[in-house]
Amino acid sequence: MGWYEAIKDGIAVAQKADNIPLVSELIDAQKQILDLIQENQLLKEKNRDLLKKQDIINKIERHRDAYITLKGENSQLIYCSNCWDTKQQLV
């Protein structure tokens, strides 16, 4: 977190110089950086979930009956096609 530390150091210097407007601006920048870090973590998690879902979609084999199987898994292991189509759950 190089940016966070740099701003933290800048705040300390601005406080020593008694520059209140600069301190305020640096604190706002620090808050924005923390918000961006949090948003980045949420987007990474969402991306992982989407990649996992896409991996499942690529493995789905639909059958004449109301079930699906996944390529590379035991063919005896069957899933409800309706559950996947409506809720995106392998049941």
PDB file of C-alpha atoms in Angstrom, residues 8 15 28 51:
ATOM      1  CA  LYS A   8      -0.037   9.144   5.744  1.00  0.00           C
ATOM      2  CA  GLN A  15       0.388  18.727  10.476  1.00  0.00           C
ATOM      3  CA  ASP A  28      -9.918  13.057   1.898  1.00  0.00           C
ATOM      4  CA  LEU A  51     -15.127 -17.217 -13.535  1.00  0.00           C
TER       5      LEU A  51
END
